[in-house]
mmCIF file of C-alpha atoms in Angstrom:
data_model
loop_
_atom_site.group_PDB
_atom_site.id
_atom_site.type_symbol
_atom_site.label_atom_id
_atom_site.label_comp_id
_atom_site.label_asym_id
_atom_site.label_seq_id
_atom_site.Cartn_x
_atom_site.Cartn_y
_atom_site.Cartn_z
ATOM 1 C CA PHE U 657 47.538 214.950 148.043
ATOM 2 C CA LEU U 658 48.428 217.494 145.329
ATOM 3 C CA ASN U 659 52.074 217.743 144.426
ATOM 4 C CA THR U 660 52.812 221.475 144.467
ATOM 5 C CA GLY U 661 56.549 221.097 144.565
ATOM 6 C CA PHE U 662 56.541 221.528 148.314
ATOM 7 C CA MET U 663 56.812 218.692 150.924
ATOM 8 C CA THR U 664 53.336 217.451 151.754
ATOM 9 C CA THR U 665 52.134 216.007 155.066
ATOM 10 C CA ALA U 666 49.024 214.120 155.961
ATOM 11 C CA PRO U 667 46.236 216.043 157.679
ATOM 12 C CA SER U 668 46.240 215.766 161.490
ATOM 13 C CA TYR U 669 42.928 213.865 161.591
ATOM 14 C CA LEU U 670 44.453 211.169 159.345
ATOM 15 C CA LYS U 671 47.480 210.911 161.622
ATOM 16 C CA PHE U 672 45.181 210.444 164.605
ATOM 17 C CA HIS U 673 43.201 207.640 163.015
ATOM 18 C CA THR U 674 46.301 205.931 161.656
ATOM 19 C CA GLY U 675 47.950 206.017 165.076
ATOM 20 C CA GLY U 676 44.829 204.598 166.722
ATOM 21 C CA ALA U 677 44.659 201.785 164.192
ATOM 22 C CA LEU U 678 48.321 200.974 164.775
ATOM 23 C CA ARG U 679 47.800 200.864 168.538
ATOM 24 C CA MET U 680 44.787 198.572 168.109
ATOM 25 C CA ALA U 681 46.771 196.280 165.833
ATOM 26 C CA ALA U 682 49.653 196.185 168.330
ATOM 27 C CA THR U 683 47.238 195.378 171.176
ATOM 28 C CA ALA U 684 45.595 192.612 169.154
ATOM 29 C CA LYS U 685 48.997 191.156 168.314
ATOM 30 C CA SER U 686 50.042 191.332 171.964
ATOM 31 C CA ASP U 687 46.815 189.607 173.106
ATOM 32 C CA LEU U 688 47.297 186.904 170.493
ATOM 33 C CA ALA U 689 50.848 186.247 171.680
ATOM 34 C CA ALA U 690 49.753 186.233 175.328
ATOM 35 C CA LEU U 691 46.887 183.824 174.651
ATOM 36 C CA ARG U 692 49.109 181.478 172.684
ATOM 37 C CA LYS U 693 51.806 181.502 175.382
ATOM 38 C CA LYS U 694 49.316 180.889 178.168
ATOM 39 C CA THR U 695 47.287 178.130 176.509
ATOM 40 C CA GLY U 696 49.775 176.505 174.138
ATOM 41 C CA TYR U 697 47.271 176.405 171.275
ATOM 42 C CA SER U 698 48.171 177.216 167.672
ATOM 43 C CA LEU U 699 48.099 180.739 166.240
ATOM 44 C CA SER U 700 45.013 180.056 164.116
ATOM 45 C CA ILE U 701 43.006 178.627 167.046
ATOM 46 C CA CYS U 702 43.961 181.566 169.283
ATOM 47 C CA LYS U 703 42.942 184.011 166.507
ATOM 48 C CA LYS U 704 39.555 182.322 166.276
ATOM 49 C CA ALA U 705 39.118 182.438 170.060
ATOM 50 C CA LEU U 706 39.774 186.199 170.132
ATOM 51 C CA SER U 707 37.543 186.771 167.110
ATOM 52 C CA GLU U 708 34.671 184.833 168.693
ATOM 53 C CA ASN U 709 34.971 186.898 171.878
ATOM 54 C CA ASN U 710 35.425 190.468 170.575
ATOM 55 C CA ASN U 711 39.160 190.348 171.280
ATOM 56 C CA ASN U 712 38.542 189.956 175.009
ATOM 57 C CA LEU U 713 41.557 188.019 176.268
ATOM 58 C CA GLY U 714 39.910 186.607 179.397
ATOM 59 C CA GLU U 715 36.759 185.476 177.597
ATOM 60 C CA ALA U 716 38.842 183.995 174.770
ATOM 61 C CA GLU U 717 40.758 181.882 177.282
ATOM 62 C CA VAL U 718 37.520 180.603 178.863
ATOM 63 C CA TRP U 719 36.095 179.865 175.388
ATOM 64 C CA LEU U 720 39.237 177.917 174.458
ATOM 65 C CA LYS U 721 39.055 175.871 177.641
ATOM 66 C CA LYS U 722 35.397 174.985 177.082
ATOM 67 C CA GLN U 723 36.075 173.991 173.479
ATOM 68 C CA ALA U 724 39.098 171.919 174.464
ATOM 69 C CA GLN U 725 37.184 170.258 177.304
ATOM 70 C CA ALA U 726 34.318 169.273 175.011
ATOM 71 C CA GLN U 727 36.721 167.935 172.393
ATOM 72 C CA GLY U 728 38.692 166.139 175.117
ATOM 73 C CA TRP U 729 35.614 164.331 176.431
ATOM 74 C CA ALA U 730 34.629 163.393 172.873
ATOM 75 C CA LYS U 731 38.130 162.023 172.266
ATOM 76 C CA ALA U 732 38.116 160.238 175.624
ATOM 77 C CA GLN U 733 34.846 158.487 174.757
ATOM 78 C CA LYS U 734 36.256 157.454 171.393
ATOM 79 C CA LEU U 735 39.467 155.998 172.912
ATOM 80 C CA GLN U 736 37.806 154.502 175.975
ATOM 81 C CA GLY U 737 38.277 150.868 174.935
ATOM 82 C CA ARG U 738 41.998 151.132 174.223
ATOM 83 C CA ASN U 739 44.395 149.210 176.464
ATOM 84 C CA THR U 740 46.191 151.312 179.100
ATOM 85 C CA SER U 741 48.879 148.926 180.360
ATOM 86 C CA GLN U 742 51.587 151.583 180.694
ATOM 87 C CA GLY U 743 51.774 154.511 183.086
ATOM 88 C CA LEU U 744 53.307 155.665 186.340
ATOM 89 C CA LEU U 745 52.735 155.737 190.058
ATOM 90 C CA GLY U 746 53.087 159.119 191.730
ATOM 91 C CA LEU U 747 54.249 159.347 195.343
ATOM 92 C CA SER U 748 53.982 162.494 197.418
ATOM 93 C CA ILE U 749 54.692 162.931 201.147
ATOM 94 C CA GLN U 750 53.503 165.832 203.259
ATOM 95 C CA GLY U 751 54.347 165.685 206.947
ATOM 96 C CA GLU U 752 52.835 162.518 208.422
ATOM 97 C CA LYS U 753 50.715 161.814 205.343
ATOM 98 C CA ALA U 754 51.570 160.157 202.024
ATOM 99 C CA ALA U 755 49.607 159.507 198.834
ATOM 100 C CA ILE U 756 50.419 157.000 196.117
ATOM 101 C CA THR U 757 48.408 157.626 192.959
ATOM 102 C CA GLU U 758 48.273 155.839 189.607
ATOM 103 C CA LEU U 759 47.767 157.113 186.078
ATOM 104 C CA ASN U 760 47.693 154.683 183.167
ATOM 105 C CA CYS U 761 48.259 155.272 179.460
ATOM 106 C CA GLU U 762 48.849 153.338 176.259
ATOM 107 C CA THR U 763 52.588 153.874 175.737
ATOM 108 C CA ASP U 764 55.697 154.453 177.810
ATOM 109 C CA PHE U 765 56.487 157.459 175.591
ATOM 110 C CA VAL U 766 53.397 159.334 176.852
ATOM 111 C CA ALA U 767 54.209 158.389 180.475
ATOM 112 C CA ARG U 768 57.432 160.413 180.121
ATOM 113 C CA ASN U 769 55.485 163.426 178.804
ATOM 114 C CA GLU U 770 55.480 166.531 181.043
ATOM 115 C CA LYS U 771 51.699 166.964 180.674
ATOM 116 C CA PHE U 772 51.169 163.378 181.839
ATOM 117 C CA GLN U 773 53.365 163.960 184.886
ATOM 118 C CA SER U 774 51.540 167.214 185.597
ATOM 119 C CA ILE U 775 48.267 165.254 185.857
ATOM 120 C CA LEU U 776 49.976 162.798 188.215
ATOM 121 C CA ASP U 777 51.161 165.716 190.352
ATOM 122 C CA ASN U 778 47.573 167.046 190.482
ATOM 123 C CA LEU U 779 46.313 163.595 191.480
ATOM 124 C CA ALA U 780 48.809 163.313 194.326
ATOM 125 C CA LYS U 781 48.262 166.869 195.606
ATOM 126 C CA THR U 782 44.486 166.468 195.529
ATOM 127 C CA CYS U 783 44.572 163.113 197.326
ATOM 128 C CA LEU U 784 46.780 164.619 200.041
ATOM 129 C CA THR U 785 43.910 166.959 200.916
ATOM 130 C CA LEU U 786 41.844 163.931 201.971
ATOM 131 C CA SER U 787 41.996 162.247 205.350
ATOM 132 C CA PRO U 788 41.795 158.465 205.843
ATOM 133 C CA PRO U 789 39.166 157.209 208.305
ATOM 134 C CA ALA U 790 40.418 157.951 211.828
ATOM 135 C CA ASN U 791 41.586 154.927 213.811
ATOM 136 C CA THR U 792 42.633 155.915 217.321
ATOM 137 C CA GLU U 793 43.951 152.439 218.104
ATOM 138 C CA GLU U 794 46.483 152.348 215.275
ATOM 139 C CA GLN U 795 49.680 154.348 214.788
ATOM 140 C CA VAL U 796 49.238 154.152 211.028
ATOM 141 C CA THR U 797 46.010 154.364 209.042
ATOM 142 C CA LYS U 798 45.929 153.198 205.414
ATOM 143 C CA ALA U 799 43.047 153.626 202.987
ATOM 144 C CA ASN U 800 42.480 152.807 199.332
ATOM 145 C CA ILE U 801 40.511 155.255 197.199
ATOM 146 C CA SER U 802 38.810 153.922 194.071
ATOM 147 C CA SER U 803 39.439 155.450 190.657
ATOM 148 C CA ALA U 804 35.760 156.472 190.488
ATOM 149 C CA GLU U 805 36.071 158.450 193.739
ATOM 150 C CA ILE U 806 39.320 160.118 192.667
ATOM 151 C CA SER U 807 37.878 161.092 189.290
ATOM 152 C CA GLN U 808 35.219 163.254 190.965
ATOM 153 C CA LEU U 809 37.624 165.185 193.205
ATOM 154 C CA LYS U 810 37.942 168.887 192.374
ATOM 155 C CA ILE U 811 41.149 170.722 191.534
ATOM 156 C CA SER U 812 41.998 174.407 192.061
ATOM 157 C CA ASP U 813 40.073 175.736 189.029
ATOM 158 C CA GLY U 814 36.863 173.965 190.073
ATOM 159 C CA SER U 815 36.953 171.219 187.437
ATOM 160 C CA SER U 816 37.249 167.539 188.346
ATOM 161 C CA LEU U 817 40.276 165.281 187.947
ATOM 162 C CA ALA U 818 38.250 163.385 185.333
ATOM 163 C CA ASP U 819 37.877 166.658 183.379
ATOM 164 C CA LEU U 820 41.638 167.224 183.611
ATOM 165 C CA VAL U 821 42.386 163.761 182.226
ATOM 166 C CA ALA U 822 39.822 164.133 179.412
ATOM 167 C CA LEU U 823 41.276 167.519 178.463
ATOM 168 C CA ASN U 824 44.739 165.989 178.142
ATOM 169 C CA ILE U 825 43.430 162.978 176.207
ATOM 170 C CA GLY U 826 42.165 165.477 173.643
ATOM 171 C CA GLN U 827 45.558 167.214 173.506
ATOM 172 C CA ILE U 828 47.824 164.145 173.612
ATOM 173 C CA GLY U 829 45.582 161.835 171.556
ATOM 174 C CA GLU U 830 46.119 158.731 173.680
ATOM 175 C CA ASN U 831 43.816 156.992 176.129
ATOM 176 C CA MET U 832 44.529 157.545 179.826
ATOM 177 C CA ALA U 833 42.869 156.224 182.957
ATOM 178 C CA ILE U 834 43.051 157.090 186.651
ATOM 179 C CA GLY U 835 43.920 154.119 188.853
ATOM 180 C CA GLU U 836 43.208 153.671 192.544
ATOM 181 C CA ALA U 837 45.141 155.637 195.170
ATOM 182 C CA THR U 838 46.511 154.744 198.581
ATOM 183 C CA LEU U 839 46.592 157.151 201.516
ATOM 184 C CA VAL U 840 48.894 156.630 204.488
ATOM 185 C CA GLN U 841 48.423 158.664 207.665
ATOM 186 C CA ALA U 842 50.770 158.307 210.647
ATOM 187 C CA VAL U 843 50.296 159.701 214.135
ATOM 188 C CA SER U 844 52.320 162.719 215.226
ATOM 189 C CA GLY U 845 55.935 161.892 216.054
ATOM 190 C CA LEU U 846 56.400 159.246 213.372
ATOM 191 C CA ASN U 847 58.354 159.774 210.154
ATOM 192 C CA LEU U 848 57.623 158.846 206.538
ATOM 193 C CA SER U 849 60.064 158.029 203.775
ATOM 194 C CA GLY U 850 59.414 157.007 200.173
ATOM 195 C CA PHE U 851 61.038 155.726 197.010
ATOM 196 C CA ALA U 852 59.926 155.146 193.412
ATOM 197 C CA HIS U 853 61.582 152.872 190.830
ATOM 198 C CA PRO U 854 62.731 153.238 188.154
ATOM 199 C CA ALA U 855 63.097 156.885 189.138
ATOM 200 C CA THR U 856 61.549 159.162 186.503
ATOM 201 C CA GLU U 857 62.769 162.742 186.245
ATOM 202 C CA THR U 858 59.985 165.270 186.837
ATOM 203 C CA GLY U 859 59.798 169.011 187.190
ATOM 204 C CA PHE U 860 57.726 168.700 190.359
ATOM 205 C CA SER U 861 59.547 169.106 193.661
ATOM 206 C CA ASN U 862 57.354 166.913 195.861
ATOM 207 C CA LEU U 863 56.604 164.119 193.402
ATOM 208 C CA LEU U 864 58.399 160.794 192.951
ATOM 209 C CA CYS U 865 57.419 158.771 189.874
ATOM 210 C CA GLY U 866 58.044 155.183 188.824
ATOM 211 C CA ARG U 867 56.425 151.846 188.048
ATOM 212 C CA TYR U 868 56.971 150.804 191.671
ATOM 213 C CA ALA U 869 56.586 152.858 194.842
ATOM 214 C CA ALA U 870 57.062 152.248 198.549
ATOM 215 C CA VAL U 871 56.373 154.235 201.708
ATOM 216 C CA MET U 872 57.824 153.368 205.097
ATOM 217 C CA VAL U 873 56.619 154.690 208.456
ATOM 218 C CA TYR U 874 59.276 154.677 211.154
ATOM 219 C CA ALA U 875 60.425 156.147 214.448
ATOM 220 C CA HIS U 876 63.839 157.256 215.652
ATOM 221 C CA VAL U 877 65.042 155.143 218.591
ATOM 222 C CA GLU U 878 68.288 154.643 220.469
ATOM 223 C CA LYS U 879 71.022 153.060 218.351
ATOM 224 C CA GLY U 880 72.182 149.530 219.091
ATOM 225 C CA PRO U 881 75.730 148.570 220.126
ATOM 226 C CA THR U 882 76.849 147.575 216.617
ATOM 227 C CA PRO U 883 77.944 150.600 214.548
ATOM 228 C CA LEU U 884 76.666 151.265 211.048
ATOM 229 C CA PRO U 885 79.090 150.164 208.296
ATOM 230 C CA GLU U 886 81.164 153.127 207.099
ATOM 231 C CA ASP U 887 79.980 152.845 203.481
ATOM 232 C CA LEU U 888 76.352 153.443 204.479
ATOM 233 C CA ASP U 889 75.036 156.996 204.904
ATOM 234 C CA ILE U 890 72.624 157.185 207.860
ATOM 235 C CA GLU U 891 70.654 159.994 206.157
ATOM 236 C CA LYS U 892 69.894 157.720 203.196
ATOM 237 C CA ILE U 893 68.939 154.611 205.192
ATOM 238 C CA PRO U 894 65.128 155.248 205.258
ATOM 239 C CA SER U 895 64.888 155.697 201.455
ATOM 240 C CA GLN U 896 67.245 152.738 200.923
ATOM 241 C CA ILE U 897 64.958 150.534 203.027
ATOM 242 C CA CYS U 898 62.070 151.689 200.797
ATOM 243 C CA GLN U 899 64.198 150.685 197.798
ATOM 244 C CA HIS U 900 64.730 147.286 199.471
ATOM 245 C CA ILE U 901 60.960 146.935 199.978
ATOM 246 C CA ILE U 902 60.410 147.499 196.244
ATOM 247 C CA GLY U 903 63.105 144.997 195.267
ATOM 248 C CA MET U 904 62.475 142.209 197.797
ATOM 249 C CA ASN U 905 58.681 142.566 198.137
ATOM 250 C CA PRO U 906 58.217 141.662 201.834
ATOM 251 C CA THR U 907 54.649 141.166 203.035
ATOM 252 C CA CYS U 908 55.009 142.159 206.702
ATOM 253 C CA VAL U 909 57.393 143.928 209.085
ATOM 254 C CA LYS U 910 58.075 140.795 211.138
ATOM 255 C CA ASN U 911 56.355 137.438 211.389
ATOM 256 C CA PRO U 912 58.101 134.539 213.206
ATOM 257 C CA ASP U 913 56.071 132.060 211.127
ATOM 258 C CA ASP U 914 57.075 133.603 207.793
ATOM 259 C CA LYS U 915 60.665 134.818 208.085
ATOM 260 C CA GLU U 916 61.246 134.728 204.339
ATOM 261 C CA ASN U 917 58.649 137.427 203.704
ATOM 262 C CA SER U 918 59.348 139.416 206.887
ATOM 263 C CA LEU U 919 61.111 142.680 206.141
ATOM 264 C CA LEU U 920 63.285 142.657 209.266
ATOM 265 C CA ASN U 921 64.490 139.106 208.610
ATOM 266 C CA GLN U 922 65.537 139.768 205.024
ATOM 267 C CA THR U 923 69.151 140.370 204.002
ATOM 268 C CA PHE U 924 69.568 144.067 203.236
ATOM 269 C CA LEU U 925 69.658 144.647 199.484
ATOM 270 C CA MET U 926 72.484 147.228 199.609
ATOM 271 C CA ASP U 927 74.702 145.338 202.076
ATOM 272 C CA GLU U 928 74.330 141.570 202.273
ATOM 273 C CA SER U 929 76.397 141.405 205.464
ATOM 274 C CA LEU U 930 73.387 142.782 207.366
ATOM 275 C CA THR U 931 69.762 141.904 207.855
ATOM 276 C CA VAL U 932 67.310 144.793 207.726
ATOM 277 C CA GLU U 933 66.791 144.359 211.472
ATOM 278 C CA GLU U 934 70.531 144.702 212.154
ATOM 279 C CA LEU U 935 70.667 147.746 209.880
ATOM 280 C CA CYS U 936 67.774 149.413 211.725
ATOM 281 C CA SER U 937 69.407 148.737 215.099
ATOM 282 C CA ALA U 938 72.679 150.340 213.969
ATOM 283 C CA ALA U 939 70.844 153.335 212.463
ATOM 284 C CA GLY U 940 68.448 153.855 215.387
ATOM 285 C CA ILE U 941 65.329 153.182 213.318
ATOM 286 C CA LYS U 942 62.178 151.299 214.305
ATOM 287 C CA ILE U 943 59.988 150.333 211.338
ATOM 288 C CA VAL U 944 56.309 150.708 212.237
ATOM 289 C CA ASP U 945 54.682 149.870 208.888
ATOM 290 C CA PHE U 946 55.176 150.049 205.136
ATOM 291 C CA ILE U 947 53.266 149.855 201.876
ATOM 292 C CA ARG U 948 54.385 148.765 198.404
ATOM 293 C CA ARG U 949 52.603 149.486 195.131
ATOM 294 C CA GLU U 950 53.188 148.294 191.577
ATOM 295 C CA ILE U 951 51.725 149.815 188.405
ATOM 296 C CA GLY U 952 48.715 147.924 187.088
ATOM 297 C CA ARG U 953 48.147 145.970 190.303
ATOM 298 C CA SER U 954 45.719 146.862 193.051
ATOM 299 C CA ASN U 955 47.143 147.279 196.523
#
């Protein structure tokens, strides 16, 4: 503009275009921030995703997921032969049904990773949607599901659990493998309790994680004449019996020919003055069945 000694201003059409450009830049910056926050990918990758999809946020997110999935499967194939001796069991209980799932990895460090535990939570939730084969003659039905079957199950976004694991292999850079799962279904009126050891902190409300897991199915019955010792909390007894099952590894509820491995005949781990049977009588509990799992070992 010519300097005439008076204050000069830009023509209105230039203001309009400048303002529009600024708004577009602000929108692009906002979309970039939103995409990065939602997906967790780096700034440069998110920029490329938006650029490849005409700055359409939704399409950029889909593009990112497809790219990540393809890279994840490629990485998974590359790492397939690596040993996966570490990992966690995930235990989730919903009403009269429980699922124990297994996810293996190479190192204990990855097993403590939030993404790893998120996969385990997805495994458990998905398995809880299944129903074991109905058995009208039994109060408790138990079924093992192979890793191959679990891998093909679908999650909420329509992809498979195998896809989810491959995606995270690509992001974490360590081999992971889905193990077999165990489903426990009790008839109406029975109760389920569970415990995992060593307890691993997770951000998931209905998920217990550990290298060992146990589920007990029980009923409430009339209490026996002997009172419960004062130092034992009746509300905690079911989970403490599950803890005992993990520690003492019984093989049956009660077998007169094998008292050593019968749960009810064993001395209670938390109070050696009682047998488990005496504890149950004092607490008004009847153990119907139980299951114990250990990482890396089939049920």
